[in-house]
Structure formats: structure tokens, C-alpha cells
Coordinates of C-alpha atoms (C1' of nucleotides) in Angstrom, one line a residue:
Chain A
M539 CA 3.3 6.9 -9.6
N540 CA 0.6 5.9 -7.2
K541 CA 1.8 4.5 -3.9
V542 CA 0.0 3.9 -0.7
I543 CA 1.4 2.7 2.6
L544 CA -0.9 1.9 5.5
M545 CA -0.7 0.4 8.9
G546 CA -3.9 -0.4 10.8
R547 CA -6.3 -3.0 12.2
L548 CA -8.8 -5.2 10.4
T549 CA -12.4 -4.2 11.4
R550 CA -13.6 -7.7 10.5
D551 CA -12.3 -11.0 9.3
P552 CA -11.3 -10.7 5.6
E553 CA -13.6 -12.0 2.8
L554 CA -12.3 -14.3 0.1
R555 CA -14.0 -14.6 -3.2
Y556 CA -13.2 -15.7 -6.7
T557 CA -13.7 -14.0 -10.1
S558 CA -15.5 -15.9 -12.9
N559 CA -12.0 -16.4 -14.1
N560 CA -11.2 -18.2 -10.9
L561 CA -8.8 -15.6 -9.6
A562 CA -8.8 -15.1 -5.8
V563 CA -9.7 -11.7 -4.4
C564 CA -9.6 -10.9 -0.7
S565 CA -11.2 -7.8 0.8
F566 CA -11.2 -6.2 4.2
T567 CA -11.3 -2.8 5.8
L568 CA -8.4 -1.3 7.7
A569 CA -9.0 1.1 10.6
V570 CA -6.1 3.5 10.4
N571 CA -5.8 5.7 13.5
R572 CA -5.1 9.4 13.1
G573 CA -2.2 10.8 15.3
F574 CA -2.5 10.6 19.0
A575 CA -5.6 11.0 21.2
K576 CA -6.7 14.5 22.3
Q577 CA -7.2 14.9 26.0
G578 CA -10.5 13.2 26.9
E579 CA -11.3 12.3 23.4
E580 CA -11.3 9.0 21.5
R581 CA -8.7 8.6 18.8
Q582 CA -10.2 9.1 15.3
A583 CA -9.7 6.7 12.5
D584 CA -10.1 6.4 8.7
F585 CA -11.8 3.2 7.5
I586 CA -10.1 2.2 4.3
P587 CA -11.3 -0.6 2.0
I588 CA -8.5 -2.9 0.9
V589 CA -8.5 -5.4 -2.1
V590 CA -5.8 -8.0 -2.5
W591 CA -5.5 -10.4 -5.5
D592 CA -4.2 -13.9 -6.2
K593 CA -1.7 -15.6 -3.9
Q594 CA -1.6 -12.7 -1.6
A595 CA -5.4 -12.9 -1.3
E596 CA -5.1 -16.5 -0.2
F597 CA -2.4 -15.5 2.3
C598 CA -4.5 -12.7 3.8
S599 CA -7.5 -15.0 4.0
K600 CA -5.5 -17.6 5.8
Y601 CA -3.6 -15.5 8.3
F602 CA -5.4 -12.2 8.8
T603 CA -8.2 -11.9 11.4
K604 CA -10.4 -9.2 12.9
G605 CA -8.4 -6.8 15.1
L606 CA -5.0 -7.8 13.8
Q607 CA -2.6 -5.0 13.1
V608 CA -1.1 -5.2 9.6
A609 CA 0.7 -3.0 7.1
V610 CA 0.0 -2.9 3.3
V611 CA 1.6 -1.3 0.3
G612 CA -0.5 -0.7 -2.8
R613 CA -2.2 1.9 -5.0
I614 CA -5.4 4.0 -4.8
Q615 CA -8.0 2.9 -7.3
V616 CA -11.1 4.8 -8.1
R617 CA -13.9 2.8 -9.8
S618 CA -17.1 4.3 -11.2
W619 CA -20.4 2.5 -11.4
D620 CA -24.0 3.4 -11.9
D621 CA -26.4 3.2 -9.0
N622 CA -30.0 2.0 -9.4
E623 CA -31.2 5.5 -10.3
G624 CA -28.6 5.6 -13.1
K625 CA -26.4 8.1 -11.3
K626 CA -22.6 7.8 -11.5
R627 CA -21.1 6.7 -8.2
Y628 CA -17.4 6.4 -7.3
T629 CA -15.8 3.8 -5.1
T630 CA -12.3 4.2 -3.8
E631 CA -10.2 1.4 -2.5
V632 CA -6.5 0.5 -2.0
V633 CA -5.3 -2.4 -4.2
A634 CA -2.6 -3.9 -2.0
N635 CA 0.3 -5.8 -3.6
E636 CA 2.4 -6.2 -0.5
V637 CA 1.0 -7.2 2.9
Y638 CA 2.8 -7.5 6.3
F639 CA 2.2 -8.4 9.9
A640 CA 2.6 -5.5 12.2
D641 CA 2.3 -7.6 15.2
S642 CA 5.0 -9.3 17.1
K643 CA 3.6 -12.7 17.5
K644 CA 2.2 -13.1 14.0
S645 CA 5.3 -11.8 12.3
D646 CA 7.0 -15.0 13.2
I647 CA 4.9 -16.6 10.5
A648 CA 6.9 -14.8 7.8
D649 CA 10.0 -16.7 9.1
K650 CA 8.3 -20.0 8.6
V651 CA 6.4 -19.5 5.4
Q652 CA 8.5 -20.5 2.4
D653 CA 6.2 -20.4 -0.6
P654 CA 8.4 -19.0 -3.3
Q655 CA 5.3 -17.5 -5.0
L656 CA 4.8 -15.3 -2.0
A657 CA 8.3 -14.0 -2.4
E658 CA 7.3 -12.5 -5.8
P659 CA 4.3 -10.2 -5.0
A660 CA 2.0 -9.5 -7.9
D661 CA 3.0 -6.1 -9.2
G662 CA 0.9 -2.9 -8.6
F663 CA -0.9 -3.0 -11.9
Y664 CA -2.3 -6.4 -11.9
P665 CA -3.0 -7.6 -15.4
L666 CA -6.7 -8.1 -15.0
E667 CA -8.4 -9.8 -18.0
E668 CA -11.6 -8.5 -19.4
D669 CA -13.7 -10.9 -17.3
D670 CA -11.7 -10.5 -14.1
E671 CA -14.2 -8.0 -12.8
L672 CA -14.4 -7.6 -9.0
P673 CA -17.1 -10.0 -7.8
F674 CA -18.7 -7.3 -5.6
Chain B
M432 CA 10.8 14.4 -2.8
N433 CA 12.6 12.1 -0.5
K434 CA 10.4 9.6 1.3
V435 CA 11.4 6.4 3.2
I436 CA 9.0 4.0 4.9
L437 CA 10.6 1.1 6.9
M438 CA 9.3 -1.6 9.2
G439 CA 11.9 -3.6 11.2
R440 CA 13.3 -4.5 14.6
L441 CA 15.8 -2.6 16.7
T442 CA 19.2 -4.4 16.8
R443 CA 20.0 -2.7 20.2
D444 CA 18.5 -0.3 22.6
P445 CA 18.4 3.2 21.1
E446 CA 21.0 5.8 22.1
L447 CA 20.0 9.3 23.2
R448 CA 22.4 12.2 23.0
Y449 CA 22.2 16.0 22.9
T450 CA 23.8 18.5 20.5
S451 CA 25.8 21.4 21.9
N452 CA 22.6 23.3 21.3
N453 CA 20.8 20.9 23.7
L454 CA 18.7 19.3 21.1
A455 CA 17.8 15.6 21.6
V456 CA 19.0 13.1 19.0
C457 CA 18.2 9.5 19.2
S458 CA 19.9 6.8 17.0
F459 CA 19.4 3.2 16.5
T460 CA 19.7 0.5 13.8
L461 CA 16.7 -1.2 12.2
A462 CA 17.0 -4.8 10.9
V463 CA 14.7 -4.9 7.9
N464 CA 14.1 -8.4 6.6
R465 CA 14.1 -9.0 2.9
G466 CA 11.1 -11.0 1.5
F467 CA 10.5 -14.5 2.7
A468 CA 13.0 -17.1 3.7
K469 CA 14.4 -19.5 1.0
Q470 CA 14.1 -23.2 1.8
G471 CA 16.8 -24.1 4.3
E472 CA 18.2 -20.5 4.4
E473 CA 18.0 -17.8 6.9
R474 CA 16.1 -14.6 6.0
Q475 CA 18.4 -11.9 4.9
A476 CA 18.2 -8.4 6.3
D477 CA 19.4 -4.8 5.7
F478 CA 20.7 -3.0 8.7
I479 CA 19.7 0.6 8.4
P480 CA 20.8 3.4 10.7
I481 CA 18.0 5.7 11.9
V482 CA 18.3 9.2 13.4
V483 CA 15.4 10.9 15.2
W484 CA 15.4 14.5 16.5
D485 CA 13.8 16.5 19.4
K486 CA 10.5 15.3 21.0
Q487 CA 10.4 12.2 18.8
A488 CA 14.0 11.4 20.0
E489 CA 12.9 11.4 23.6
F490 CA 9.8 9.3 22.7
C491 CA 12.0 6.6 21.0
S492 CA 14.5 6.6 23.8
K493 CA 11.7 6.1 26.3
Y494 CA 9.6 3.4 24.6
F495 CA 11.8 1.6 22.1
T496 CA 14.0 -1.3 23.1
K497 CA 16.2 -3.9 21.4
G498 CA 14.1 -6.4 19.4
L499 CA 11.0 -4.3 19.2
Q500 CA 9.2 -4.1 15.9
V501 CA 8.6 -0.5 14.8
A502 CA 7.8 1.5 11.6
V503 CA 9.4 4.8 10.7
V504 CA 8.7 7.4 8.0
G505 CA 11.5 9.8 7.0
R506 CA 14.1 10.7 4.4
I507 CA 17.4 9.4 3.2
Q508 CA 20.3 11.6 4.2
V509 CA 23.9 11.3 2.8
R510 CA 26.6 13.0 4.9
S511 CA 30.2 13.3 3.8
W512 CA 33.2 13.4 6.2
D513 CA 36.9 13.0 6.0
D514 CA 38.5 9.9 7.5
N515 CA 41.8 10.1 9.4
E516 CA 43.7 9.7 6.1
G517 CA 41.9 12.7 4.7
K518 CA 39.8 10.6 2.4
K519 CA 36.2 11.6 1.8
R520 CA 33.8 9.1 3.2
Y521 CA 30.0 8.9 3.0
T522 CA 27.5 7.9 5.7
T523 CA 23.9 7.2 4.8
E524 CA 21.1 7.3 7.3
V525 CA 17.4 7.7 7.5
V526 CA 16.2 10.8 9.3
A527 CA 12.8 9.7 10.7
N528 CA 10.1 12.2 11.4
E529 CA 7.3 9.8 12.2
V530 CA 7.7 6.7 14.4
Y531 CA 5.2 3.9 15.1
F532 CA 4.9 0.8 17.1
A533 CA 4.4 -2.2 14.9
D534 CA 3.8 -4.5 17.8
S535 CA 0.4 -5.3 19.2
K536 CA 1.1 -4.8 22.9
K537 CA 3.2 -1.7 22.6
S538 CA 0.8 0.0 20.2
D539 CA -1.6 0.5 23.1
I540 CA 0.8 3.1 24.4
A541 CA -0.3 5.4 21.5
D542 CA -3.8 5.3 22.9
K543 CA -2.6 6.6 26.2
V544 CA 0.1 9.1 25.3
Q545 CA -1.4 12.5 25.1
D546 CA 1.5 14.8 24.7
P547 CA 0.2 17.3 22.1
Q548 CA 3.8 18.0 21.0
L549 CA 4.0 14.4 19.9
A550 CA 0.9 14.9 17.8
E551 CA 2.8 17.4 15.7
P552 CA 5.8 15.6 14.4
A553 CA 8.8 17.7 13.4
D554 CA 8.7 18.0 9.6
G555 CA 11.1 16.2 7.3
F556 CA 13.5 19.1 6.9
Y557 CA 14.3 19.9 10.4
P558 CA 15.5 23.5 10.7
L559 CA 18.8 22.7 12.2
E560 CA 20.9 25.6 13.4
E561 CA 24.5 26.0 12.4
D562 CA 25.7 24.3 15.6
D563 CA 23.1 21.5 15.5
E564 CA 25.6 19.1 14.1
L565 CA 25.1 15.4 14.8
P566 CA 27.0 14.6 18.0
F567 CA 28.5 11.4 16.5
Chain C
M412 CA 8.7 -3.3 4.6
N413 CA 11.3 -1.2 2.9
K414 CA 10.0 1.4 0.6
V415 CA 11.8 4.5 -0.9
I416 CA 10.3 7.1 -3.1
L417 CA 12.6 9.8 -4.6
M418 CA 12.3 12.5 -7.1
G419 CA 15.5 14.2 -8.3
R420 CA 17.9 14.9 -11.2
L421 CA 20.6 12.6 -12.7
T422 CA 24.1 14.0 -11.9
R423 CA 25.4 12.2 -15.0
D424 CA 24.3 9.9 -17.8
P425 CA 23.4 6.5 -16.4
E426 CA 25.9 3.6 -16.7
L427 CA 24.7 0.2 -18.1
R428 CA 26.7 -3.0 -17.3
Y429 CA 26.0 -6.7 -17.3
T430 CA 26.6 -9.3 -14.7
S431 CA 28.5 -12.5 -15.6
N432 CA 25.1 -14.0 -15.8
N433 CA 24.2 -11.4 -18.5
L434 CA 21.7 -9.5 -16.5
A435 CA 21.5 -5.8 -17.2
V436 CA 22.3 -3.4 -14.3
C437 CA 22.0 0.4 -14.7
S438 CA 23.4 2.8 -12.1
F439 CA 23.2 6.5 -11.7
T440 CA 23.1 9.1 -8.9
L441 CA 20.1 11.2 -8.1
A442 CA 20.5 14.7 -6.7
V443 CA 17.5 15.2 -4.4
N444 CA 17.0 18.8 -3.3
R445 CA 16.1 19.5 0.4
G446 CA 13.1 21.8 0.9
F447 CA 13.3 25.3 -0.4
A448 CA 16.3 27.6 -0.6
K449 CA 17.2 29.8 2.4
Q450 CA 17.7 33.5 1.6
G451 CA 21.0 34.0 -0.1
E452 CA 21.9 30.3 0.1
E453 CA 22.1 27.6 -2.4
R454 CA 19.6 24.7 -2.1
Q455 CA 21.2 21.7 -0.5
A456 CA 20.8 18.2 -2.0
D457 CA 21.4 14.6 -1.1
F458 CA 23.3 12.6 -3.7
I459 CA 21.8 9.1 -3.7
P460 CA 23.1 6.2 -5.7
I461 CA 20.5 4.2 -7.6
V462 CA 20.7 0.7 -9.0
V463 CA 18.1 -0.7 -11.5
W464 CA 18.0 -4.3 -12.9
D465 CA 16.9 -6.1 -16.1
K466 CA 14.4 -4.5 -18.5
Q467 CA 14.1 -1.4 -16.3
A468 CA 17.9 -1.0 -16.5
E469 CA 17.7 -1.0 -20.3
F470 CA 14.9 1.4 -20.2
C471 CA 16.8 3.9 -18.0
S472 CA 19.9 3.5 -20.1
K473 CA 17.9 4.3 -23.2
Y474 CA 15.9 7.3 -22.0
F475 CA 17.6 8.8 -19.0
T476 CA 20.3 11.5 -19.4
K477 CA 22.2 13.8 -17.2
G478 CA 20.1 16.6 -15.7
L479 CA 16.7 14.9 -16.3
Q480 CA 14.2 14.9 -13.5
V481 CA 12.9 11.5 -12.7
A482 CA 11.1 9.7 -9.9
V483 CA 11.9 6.2 -8.6
V484 CA 10.3 3.7 -6.2
G485 CA 12.5 1.1 -4.6
R486 CA 14.1 -0.1 -1.4
I487 CA 17.3 0.7 0.6
Q488 CA 20.0 -1.8 0.4
V489 CA 23.1 -1.9 2.6
R490 CA 26.0 -3.9 1.2
S491 CA 29.2 -4.6 3.2
W492 CA 32.6 -5.2 1.6
D493 CA 36.2 -5.3 2.8
D494 CA 38.5 -2.4 1.7
N495 CA 42.1 -3.0 0.8
E496 CA 43.2 -2.8 4.4
G497 CA 40.7 -5.5 5.3
K498 CA 38.4 -3.2 7.0
K499 CA 34.6 -3.6 6.7
R500 CA 33.0 -0.9 4.7
Y501 CA 29.3 -0.3 4.0
T502 CA 27.7 1.0 0.8
T503 CA 24.1 2.1 0.8
E504 CA 22.1 2.4 -2.4
V505 CA 18.5 2.4 -3.5
V506 CA 17.5 -0.6 -5.6
A507 CA 14.7 0.9 -7.8
N508 CA 12.0 -1.3 -9.2
E509 CA 9.8 1.5 -10.7
V510 CA 11.1 4.4 -12.6
Y511 CA 9.2 7.5 -14.0
F512 CA 9.8 10.6 -15.9
A513 CA 9.1 13.7 -13.8
D514 CA 9.5 16.0 -16.7
S515 CA 6.8 17.2 -19.0
K516 CA 8.4 16.6 -22.4
K517 CA 9.9 13.2 -21.6
S518 CA 6.8 11.8 -19.9
D519 CA 5.2 11.7 -23.3
I520 CA 7.4 8.7 -24.0
A521 CA 5.4 6.6 -21.5
D522 CA 2.3 7.1 -23.7
K523 CA 4.2 5.6 -26.7
V524 CA 6.2 2.8 -25.1
Q525 CA 4.3 -0.4 -25.3
D526 CA 6.7 -3.1 -24.2
P527 CA 4.4 -5.3 -22.1
Q528 CA 7.5 -6.4 -20.1
L529 CA 7.9 -2.9 -18.9
A530 CA 4.4 -2.9 -17.6
E531 CA 5.4 -5.6 -15.1
P532 CA 8.2 -4.2 -13.1
A533 CA 10.6 -6.6 -11.4
D534 CA 9.6 -6.8 -7.8
G535 CA 11.5 -5.2 -5.0
F536 CA 13.4 -8.3 -4.0
Y537 CA 15.0 -9.3 -7.3
P538 CA 15.9 -13.0 -7.3
L539 CA 19.6 -12.6 -7.9
E540 CA 21.4 -15.9 -8.6
E541 CA 24.6 -16.6 -6.7
D542 CA 26.7 -15.3 -9.6
D543 CA 24.6 -12.2 -10.2
E544 CA 26.9 -10.0 -8.2
L545 CA 26.9 -6.3 -8.9
P546 CA 29.7 -5.7 -11.5
F547 CA 31.1 -2.7 -9.6
Chain D
M70 CA 0.7 5.2 9.5
N71 CA -1.2 6.5 6.4
K72 CA 1.0 7.6 3.6
V73 CA 0.2 8.4 0.0
I74 CA 2.6 9.4 -2.8
L75 CA 1.1 10.4 -6.2
M76 CA 2.4 11.8 -9.4
G77 CA -0.1 13.0 -12.0
R78 CA -1.6 15.9 -13.9
L79 CA -4.3 18.4 -12.8
T80 CA -7.6 17.8 -14.7
R81 CA -8.5 21.5 -14.2
D82 CA -7.2 24.6 -12.5
P83 CA -7.2 24.3 -8.8
E84 CA -10.0 25.9 -6.7
L85 CA -9.1 28.0 -3.7
R86 CA -11.7 28.5 -0.9
Y87 CA -11.7 29.6 2.7
T88 CA -13.2 28.0 5.8
S89 CA -15.5 30.2 8.0
N90 CA -12.3 30.3 10.1
N91 CA -10.5 31.9 7.2
L92 CA -8.2 29.0 6.6
A93 CA -7.2 28.5 2.9
V94 CA -8.2 25.1 1.3
C95 CA -7.2 24.3 -2.2
S96 CA -8.8 21.4 -4.1
F97 CA -8.0 19.7 -7.4
T98 CA -8.1 16.3 -9.1
L99 CA -5.1 14.4 -10.2
A100 CA -5.2 12.1 -13.2
V101 CA -2.7 9.4 -12.3
N102 CA -1.9 7.1 -15.2
R103 CA -1.8 3.3 -14.7
G104 CA 1.3 1.6 -16.0
F105 CA 2.0 1.7 -19.7
A106 CA -0.4 1.7 -22.6
K107 CA -1.5 -1.6 -24.1
Q108 CA -1.2 -2.1 -27.8
G109 CA -3.9 0.0 -29.5
E110 CA -5.5 1.1 -26.2
E111 CA -5.5 4.4 -24.4
R112 CA -3.7 4.6 -21.1
Q113 CA -6.0 4.2 -18.2
A114 CA -6.0 6.6 -15.3
D115 CA -7.3 7.0 -11.7
F116 CA -8.9 10.4 -11.0
I117 CA -8.0 11.2 -7.4
P118 CA -9.4 14.3 -5.5
I119 CA -6.7 16.2 -3.6
V120 CA -7.2 18.7 -0.7
V121 CA -4.4 21.0 0.5
W122 CA -4.6 23.4 3.5
D123 CA -3.1 26.7 4.5
K124 CA 0.1 28.1 3.0
Q125 CA 0.4 25.1 0.7
A126 CA -3.1 25.8 -0.5
E127 CA -2.1 29.3 -1.5
F128 CA 1.0 27.9 -3.1
C129 CA -0.9 25.4 -5.3
S130 CA -3.5 28.0 -6.2
K131 CA -0.8 30.3 -7.3
Y132 CA 1.5 28.0 -9.3
F133 CA -0.6 24.9 -10.3
T134 CA -2.6 24.9 -13.5
K135 CA -4.7 22.5 -15.6
G136 CA -2.5 19.9 -17.2
L137 CA 0.6 20.5 -15.1
Q138 CA 2.4 17.4 -13.8
V139 CA 2.9 17.5 -10.0
A140 CA 3.7 15.1 -7.2
V141 CA 2.0 15.1 -3.8
V142 CA 2.6 13.4 -0.4
G143 CA -0.2 13.0 2.0
R144 CA -2.7 10.7 3.6
I145 CA -6.0 9.1 2.6
Q146 CA -9.1 10.6 4.3
V147 CA -12.5 9.0 4.3
R148 CA -15.4 11.4 5.2
S149 CA -19.0 10.3 5.6
W150 CA -22.0 12.5 4.9
D151 CA -25.7 12.1 4.5
D152 CA -27.2 12.5 1.0
N153 CA -30.6 14.2 0.5
E154 CA -32.4 10.9 1.0
G155 CA -30.7 10.6 4.4
K156 CA -28.4 7.8 3.2
K157 CA -24.8 7.6 4.4
R158 CA -22.3 8.3 1.7
Y159 CA -18.5 8.2 1.8
T160 CA -16.1 10.5 0.1
T161 CA -12.4 9.6 -0.2
E162 CA -9.7 12.2 -0.8
V163 CA -6.0 12.6 -0.4
V164 CA -5.1 15.4 2.1
A165 CA -1.7 16.5 0.8
N166 CA 0.9 18.1 3.1
E167 CA 3.8 18.2 0.6
V168 CA 3.5 19.3 -3.0
Y169 CA 6.1 19.3 -5.8
F170 CA 6.5 20.3 -9.4
A171 CA 7.2 17.2 -11.6
D172 CA 7.8 19.3 -14.6
S173 CA 11.2 20.6 -15.8
K174 CA 10.3 24.2 -16.4
K175 CA 8.1 24.8 -13.4
S176 CA 10.5 23.1 -11.0
D177 CA 12.8 26.1 -11.4
I178 CA 10.3 28.0 -9.3
A179 CA 11.3 25.9 -6.2
D180 CA 14.8 27.3 -6.6
K181 CA 13.5 30.9 -6.4
V182 CA 10.7 30.7 -3.9
Q183 CA 12.1 31.6 -0.5
D184 CA 9.1 31.7 1.8
P185 CA 10.4 30.1 5.0
Q186 CA 6.8 29.1 5.8
L187 CA 6.7 27.0 2.8
A188 CA 9.8 25.2 4.0
E189 CA 7.8 23.9 6.9
P190 CA 4.9 22.0 5.5
A191 CA 1.9 21.5 7.7
D192 CA 2.0 18.1 9.1
G193 CA -0.2 15.2 8.1
F194 CA -2.7 15.7 10.9
Y195 CA -3.6 19.3 10.5
P196 CA -5.0 20.6 13.8
L197 CA -8.3 21.7 12.4
E198 CA -10.6 23.5 14.7
E199 CA -14.2 22.5 15.3
D200 CA -15.3 25.0 12.7
D201 CA -12.6 24.3 10.1
E202 CA -15.0 22.1 8.2
L203 CA -14.3 21.6 4.5
P204 CA -16.3 24.4 2.7
F205 CA -17.6 21.9 0.1
Chain E
dT1306 C1' 29.1 -4.8 15.8
dT1307 C1' 23.4 -6.7 14.4
dT1308 C1' 16.8 -8.0 15.1
dT1309 C1' 12.6 -12.0 15.5
Chain F
dT663 C1' -21.6 -1.4 9.2
dT664 C1' -16.2 -0.5 11.9
dT665 C1' -10.2 -1.9 14.9
dT666 C1' -7.0 -1.6 19.7

DNA sequence: TTTT
DNA sequence: TTTT
């Protein structure tokens, strides 16, 4: 079991790319605030990279914008890679398989969108093919 | 482990009451929409009763109103009681110990509220005393 | 958003039935303990009804037994029905779309099971047809 | 909102340390398997670093061992630091505030342990003091 | 008894 | 590199 639920704001507009296999991947960072502000201090936040695949990727790319408050459900993924000195590095991101508007005005969209594909979110363990590597 | 995360809208203004022990309890119902709308159909929803205790109860009572979109984290609780024919009945509710605005405009409040008590949410298994029965 | 994560023990062997549409449905109750025991007291528990559909239903029926510790991920569903006096009654259950062994010995099974269908859990909002009513 | 729920096995015995402020911190890595095995392939896993504070830290250090299956609830935390070339690096971990045995035999312990302190898990935003930096 |  |  590997479940993550986040609510936060996009730090930038999302980026949409395609794998060599022509599968859509959308990426953005969520600023997730921690608790309430302390007297005289700014609220702290965690900046968490999110990756979304396929139909959901296109949905995010179309409707999400910088500053928008959204909620996502997904799983934590830890990828390892070698830096240019040949040292092993680790990248952690949240692979989201459900995305929501957490914003009054925008959440009306969900009432209008009727793409049946969107009603069946890709499951948490997306069946990536050998060549469906992340394009970044 | 017993964890529930919901996002939905209040079907009415919340109700604030006090136990005989003078502990605040706030209750409301969340309408949680299911997936996306089918062509020509209305979106379906689950109507889920929420209970919040103590400081958080007063917070909800103060800031939450009918129609507002909010998110809650809590646990499922099943209470049994006897109806007037002496038959055992079951009531299921979500006891929330974290509450959030899922609404752009209202979520500004979190940046301004500085009650340190609110920064330490009551934990999921609230140490209710013998006489801290639900007042409803 | 409507997300539930539970870990607990089956109070009985699960029951497997089929809808008129021949879709498998498995149901059981999870006893989910609350926190730790108080001195001299028994641990309290919530008894939460679980419903599982399709392939996952058959999986549960095959491998789950009374007393086994398992974990489930799903959503809360509130169904209304009329009792024999014509009064509206409400039933709350958790519709699980991911199920796990939370038990050392049994969790080995997951290493051996290779049904690709099981790797793609039905999503949270199962597309029930008009006649896929719960058979109970 | 920042919620993580994981179930997996410890890759090593946990490590217990103390901050300069004498607060206990326990750290370990969870191997969380992804879905089911593919034909002829090994199951893949994510290796996720976990941090636990205070009473819970001492609990984990006492009862958790390499290979044990456990479940945790917490939040994702992203820390930044400067490497020895002065480059900004990011470390992601899960700060757990609830820990459970997901293992038949060990979960009996929870029935016996009666430390009231353990019944009140530290909340997700632990009020770390200025000098309660992670000791690693 | 239900929200947008 | 960060959001309100």
C-alpha cells in the first residue's frame, strides 16, 4: 500500500510532454502549506513534485494554472539515476492518479466535463512499457 | 488504522452543541460527489455525516457555512443504539480531526488565523470521558 | 474526493455472491481496533462493512478468512432503502478497490499471484449497470 | 492537507538518535512493493525513508526490526541542504505520526502495550524547537 | 431532510 | 527555481 493525498497550490503552470511512446505526461509542483502560521512568521510549505499520466495529464494541462488550489491522490515514487560524476542520486515524486479542483469556481468544471474516460482514472500502478520512460 | 479523507460541500450550516461535560461538538453533512457526470444525468453524491470535537468544532461552527467546499481527515466510527422498538440500530459517521477550506477565497483565513491551539489538532482517538457522550 | 484506508481483522469468512448481471461481489466486516488498550479495559473496535467487486471479490473470497488481518483502500458509500414500515433507512459501507494482506505469512501470496487483471484494480467508482444492484 | 499511508517492510533495523534538545528521532527505510509481480519478473519496490519523533520513535526502536511488515501514517517532507560543492540538494522523507504492526504475531503487542502516551500520537506538525534539527 |  |  502506497497512498498519498495532498492539497496545495501550483507553483507554476503545469508542463505537458510526451514519451517516445506518445503517452502524455504532465508535471507540476504543489506548494503544500504546513499547519497554521506562527505569530509574526510566514507559513512554511513543502514543495512536492507531481507527475500525472495519460488522459489525466491532458486534463491537468488544460485546466490547471499557476496558483490554483488542487487536490491529488497518488503514490510516492522514488527513482534513482546517476549524476554526471557517476554518483547515484534519488528523485522522489508523487505519481497522481486522481486530481481535483479545490477551488470553488473551478470545481464547476467537473459538473460540465463528461468525458467517460476521465471517469475511469488510470490506476495507481500505471502499466508503463519499457520505452515509456519519463521524458525528463 | 482507520483513516478517511473527504472533500465535499456542506448541505447545511453546521450545528454546534455541548456535551454535559461542556465539550464542544460540531456536526454537519458533507455531499461528496461521485466521479464525473454521465451524459444527460445529474452527478450522484454520498451524504456523509461528520462530527468534530473541541477547538476544531468551534472553528467549523465559526467559518463553515452551507454550500462551502471543505476537506476533512478523520476516522469512521460506527455507533450502535436501540430504537424505540428495542431493536439495535447502527449509525456511521466520520469523526474528523483535521479540517480544511477547499475554496480559494476562504482558504485565506488559514493564513490569518493564529490560534496556536488550532495548530495542534486533537488526535484521532479523542480521550472522551465517560460522560462525553454525543449530545444527539 | 472520497478515500478510506482501513486495517483490521475479518469478523467472519467473506461471502461471495453474484449480481443478476453475473458480476462477483464479496462482502465482509472488518473489526478495526481503536488506539491502544486502557488499563484493565478491552480494546474497543469499530465494525465496518466492506464490499468488493469483480476480480478483487474473487480474490478476497479465495484468500481471506475469519480473523485474518488485512488492509483495504476504498470509498465510503451511503445507500438509502425503505424498511418494511416504509421508513427511509441508511446503510453505510466501504466499497474497497484495493485489498492487501497485513499478515506476514499470507503476504507471501502476493509474490506468487500473477494474474495481470489483479494488477489493475477496478477504480473507485465502479461502473455499475442499472441491473447490477447489490444482491443483499 | 498532506497525508501519506504506507505499508511495507523495514530494509534494516531502525536507528534511534537524539537531537541536541534530547528529543528522540527514529529513522528507517520502508520497502513498499508495487502491485503484483509480472510473469517471470521480480516485484518492484519503492524505498522510502521514514522519520518518527518522540515517544513513537522509542516505540519503533523497541519493537521494529529488519524485515518486519508495518504500516505508517504521516506526511511528506522536503528538506533542502547544500552539498559540499555548495549545490542545493533536496531530501524527501515521510514524517510518520502513526505507526502500526502489519504482521499477525507482532500485532498482539498492541493489545498489551498500555502506555497512555502512545495512545496520543504526536500530531503531523510536530512543534519542533529551533534546535530540534534532524541529527543526520 | 441534502451541496455546487 | 517556488503557491495564496
